[in-house]
Coordinates of C-alpha atoms in Angstrom, one line a residue:
M276 CA 52.9 75.1 66.0
N277 CA 53.0 72.2 68.6
T278 CA 49.8 70.9 69.9
P279 CA 49.1 71.6 73.6
H280 CA 49.9 68.0 74.6
S281 CA 53.2 67.8 72.7
T282 CA 54.2 71.2 74.2
L283 CA 53.5 69.9 77.7
R284 CA 55.6 66.8 77.1
E285 CA 58.6 68.9 76.1
Q286 CA 58.3 71.4 79.0
P287 CA 60.1 69.3 81.7
N288 CA 63.2 69.4 79.4
A289 CA 63.2 73.2 79.3
G290 CA 66.5 74.9 80.0
L291 CA 67.5 76.6 83.3
G292 CA 66.9 80.0 81.8
D293 CA 63.5 79.1 80.5
R294 CA 62.5 77.7 83.9
A295 CA 63.8 80.8 85.7
L296 CA 61.8 83.0 83.3
A297 CA 58.7 81.0 84.0
G298 CA 59.2 81.4 87.8
W299 CA 59.6 85.1 87.4
E300 CA 56.4 85.3 85.3
I301 CA 54.4 83.4 87.9
A302 CA 55.8 85.7 90.7
S303 CA 55.2 88.8 88.7
V304 CA 51.5 88.0 87.9
A305 CA 50.8 86.9 91.5
S306 CA 52.5 90.0 92.9
S307 CA 50.4 92.3 90.6
I308 CA 47.2 90.7 91.8
L309 CA 48.3 90.9 95.5
I310 CA 49.2 94.5 95.1
A311 CA 45.7 95.2 93.7
E312 CA 44.0 93.2 96.5
W313 CA 46.1 94.4 99.5
I314 CA 47.5 97.8 98.7
V315 CA 45.7 99.6 95.9
S316 CA 42.2 98.4 96.8
A317 CA 42.7 99.4 100.5
A318 CA 44.3 102.8 99.7
M319 CA 41.8 103.8 96.9
G320 CA 38.6 102.4 98.4
R321 CA 36.0 101.9 95.7
S322 CA 38.1 103.3 92.9
R323 CA 38.0 100.5 90.3
L324 CA 40.2 102.5 88.0
A325 CA 43.1 102.5 90.5
V326 CA 42.7 98.7 91.1
A327 CA 42.7 98.2 87.3
I328 CA 46.2 99.6 86.9
P329 CA 48.2 96.7 88.4
I330 CA 45.7 94.2 86.9
A331 CA 46.2 95.7 83.4
L332 CA 50.0 95.5 83.8
A333 CA 49.6 91.8 84.7
F334 CA 47.6 91.2 81.5
V335 CA 50.2 93.1 79.5
L336 CA 52.8 90.6 80.9
L337 CA 50.5 87.7 80.1
I338 CA 49.9 88.6 76.5
G339 CA 53.5 89.5 75.9
S340 CA 54.6 86.1 77.3
H341 CA 52.2 84.3 75.1
R342 CA 53.5 86.0 72.1
L343 CA 57.1 85.4 73.1
R344 CA 56.5 81.7 73.6
G345 CA 54.3 81.4 70.4
E346 CA 51.3 80.2 72.4
S347 CA 48.0 80.5 70.5
F348 CA 44.5 80.8 72.0
R349 CA 44.0 77.1 71.3
D350 CA 47.2 76.2 73.2
V351 CA 46.1 78.2 76.2
G352 CA 42.6 76.6 76.3
F353 CA 40.2 78.8 74.4
R354 CA 38.8 75.9 72.4
F355 CA 35.8 73.6 72.1
D356 CA 37.1 70.3 70.7
N357 CA 37.9 68.9 74.2
F358 CA 35.0 70.7 76.1
L359 CA 33.2 67.4 76.7
R360 CA 36.4 65.6 77.8
A361 CA 37.1 68.4 80.4
G362 CA 33.5 68.4 81.5
S363 CA 33.4 64.7 82.1
L364 CA 36.5 65.0 84.2
L365 CA 34.9 67.7 86.3
L366 CA 31.5 66.0 86.9
L367 CA 32.5 63.7 89.7
P368 CA 34.4 66.3 91.9
M369 CA 31.7 68.9 91.2
F370 CA 29.0 66.4 92.3
L371 CA 30.8 65.4 95.4
T372 CA 31.6 69.0 96.4
A373 CA 28.0 70.0 95.8
V374 CA 26.7 67.2 98.0
L375 CA 29.1 68.1 100.8
C376 CA 28.1 71.8 100.5
L377 CA 24.4 71.0 100.6
I378 CA 24.9 68.8 103.7
V379 CA 26.7 71.6 105.5
G380 CA 24.1 74.2 104.4
W381 CA 21.3 71.9 105.6
W382 CA 23.1 71.4 108.9
F383 CA 23.5 75.1 109.6
G384 CA 20.2 76.1 108.0
E385 CA 22.0 78.4 105.5
I386 CA 20.8 77.3 102.1
N387 CA 19.7 80.3 100.0
F388 CA 20.3 80.1 96.2
L389 CA 19.7 83.8 95.7
R390 CA 22.3 85.0 98.2
W391 CA 25.2 85.4 95.7
H392 CA 24.1 88.5 93.9
V393 CA 20.9 89.8 95.5
G394 CA 18.5 91.3 93.0
R395 CA 19.8 89.2 90.1
S396 CA 18.1 86.1 88.7
I397 CA 19.9 82.8 89.0
V398 CA 20.7 82.9 85.3
G399 CA 22.2 86.4 85.6
Q400 CA 24.3 85.2 88.6
L401 CA 25.6 82.2 86.6
I402 CA 26.4 84.3 83.5
L403 CA 28.3 86.9 85.6
G404 CA 30.0 84.0 87.4
F405 CA 31.0 82.4 84.1
G406 CA 32.6 85.6 82.9
W407 CA 34.6 86.2 86.1
G408 CA 35.4 82.5 86.3
L409 CA 36.8 82.6 82.7
V410 CA 39.1 85.4 83.6
Q411 CA 40.4 83.7 86.7
Q412 CA 40.8 80.3 85.0
Y413 CA 42.7 81.9 82.1
V414 CA 45.2 83.5 84.5
L415 CA 45.4 80.5 86.8
Q416 CA 45.5 77.7 84.2
G417 CA 46.3 79.3 80.9
F418 CA 49.2 81.1 82.3
I419 CA 50.3 80.0 85.8
N420 CA 49.6 76.3 85.3
R421 CA 51.5 76.3 82.0
R422 CA 54.5 78.2 83.5
A423 CA 54.5 75.8 86.5
Q424 CA 54.7 72.9 84.1
I425 CA 57.7 74.4 82.4
I426 CA 59.5 74.3 85.8
W427 CA 58.1 71.1 87.4
G428 CA 56.5 69.3 84.5
P429 CA 52.9 68.0 84.5
G430 CA 51.8 66.2 87.6
W431 CA 51.1 66.7 91.3
V432 CA 53.9 69.2 92.0
S433 CA 52.8 71.7 89.5
V434 CA 49.2 71.1 90.4
L435 CA 49.9 71.9 94.1
V436 CA 51.8 75.0 93.1
V437 CA 48.8 76.3 91.1
A438 CA 46.5 75.4 94.0
T439 CA 48.7 77.1 96.5
V440 CA 48.9 80.3 94.4
F441 CA 45.1 80.3 94.0
G442 CA 44.5 79.7 97.7
G443 CA 47.1 82.3 98.7
L444 CA 45.5 85.0 96.6
H445 CA 42.3 84.6 98.7
L446 CA 44.0 85.2 102.1
P447 CA 43.5 86.3 104.8
N448 CA 40.0 84.7 104.5
P449 CA 40.8 81.2 105.9
W450 CA 37.8 79.3 104.7
L451 CA 37.8 80.9 101.3
A452 CA 41.6 80.2 101.0
L453 CA 41.0 76.6 101.9
V454 CA 38.2 75.9 99.4
T455 CA 40.0 77.8 96.6
F456 CA 43.0 75.7 97.3
G457 CA 40.9 72.5 96.9
G458 CA 39.1 73.9 93.8
G459 CA 42.4 75.1 92.3
A460 CA 43.9 71.6 92.7
I461 CA 41.0 70.0 90.9
W462 CA 40.9 72.5 88.1
A463 CA 44.7 72.4 87.6
S464 CA 44.6 68.6 87.4
V465 CA 41.8 68.6 84.9
Y466 CA 43.4 71.4 82.8
Q467 CA 46.6 69.3 82.5
K468 CA 44.5 66.4 81.1
A469 CA 42.1 68.5 78.9
P470 CA 43.0 72.2 78.7
N471 CA 39.6 73.8 78.1
L472 CA 39.0 77.1 79.8
F473 CA 35.3 77.3 79.0
A474 CA 34.6 74.0 80.8
L475 CA 36.6 75.3 83.8
A476 CA 34.7 78.6 83.8
V477 CA 31.3 76.8 83.8
S478 CA 32.6 74.7 86.8
H479 CA 33.9 77.8 88.5
S480 CA 30.6 79.6 88.2
L481 CA 28.5 76.7 89.4
M482 CA 30.8 75.8 92.3
T483 CA 31.0 79.5 93.4
W484 CA 27.2 79.7 93.3
I485 CA 26.7 76.5 95.3
L486 CA 29.4 77.5 97.8
V487 CA 27.9 80.9 98.5
S488 CA 24.4 79.5 98.6
T489 CA 25.1 76.8 101.2
L490 CA 28.1 77.6 103.4
P491 CA 27.5 79.9 106.4
A492 CA 27.8 83.5 105.4
S493 CA 29.8 84.3 108.6
A494 CA 32.5 81.8 107.6
L495 CA 32.9 83.2 104.0
N496 CA 32.8 86.8 105.2
H497 CA 31.1 87.9 102.0
L498 CA 34.1 86.5 100.0
R499 CA 36.2 89.4 101.2
I500 CA 40.0 89.2 100.7
G501 CA 43.0 91.4 101.3
F502 CA 42.6 94.3 103.8
K503 CA 38.9 94.4 103.1
Y504 CA 38.5 91.1 105.0
F505 CA 39.0 93.1 108.2
G506 CA 36.6 95.8 107.3

């Protein structure tokens, strides 16, 4: 089994068929999520079971693709040996983002660190955010980022593709799409240097908490996406 770094170095030399397959995989997973957000969620209301169907199909594709390509949990980023390396790369952008959010929150008088999940403790909020962040980062980095690198190789092109996909999945909420594009670019760049999904999930949870706690609630529209944004 190749190490993650050697695998990434070989990916730009992938054949045309492999790159085409990777593009199809990215499009298929993104389409499944969009169908869940825009069509199933709107048609079925609060029925989580219905929304779970396209998401489950996407995960079947993800797991099947990993097996086909011989990717292990470690290759994808479920590992601890590079946790500190990834964390160190995340510290500066997280600090700068937090300072900017606090300034905006202070300016608009919107700072409230219990706003994210009303009724839950901050610890409970962060644990829930970590779990949800881990799922999102796995799909975004462990799958889409790796497939993007097969097509375009490591670097700014594949990073921008990952960021664009992540931001696009949060439309039509303009401010949320903008901040997720920025966050997606940072996380994608860090993942390519130190693929660790646990560090990214911690960052995802903390940044979501700070974002929701500081930016005007009217701008974020309760983090609604898809047709629910208009409801």
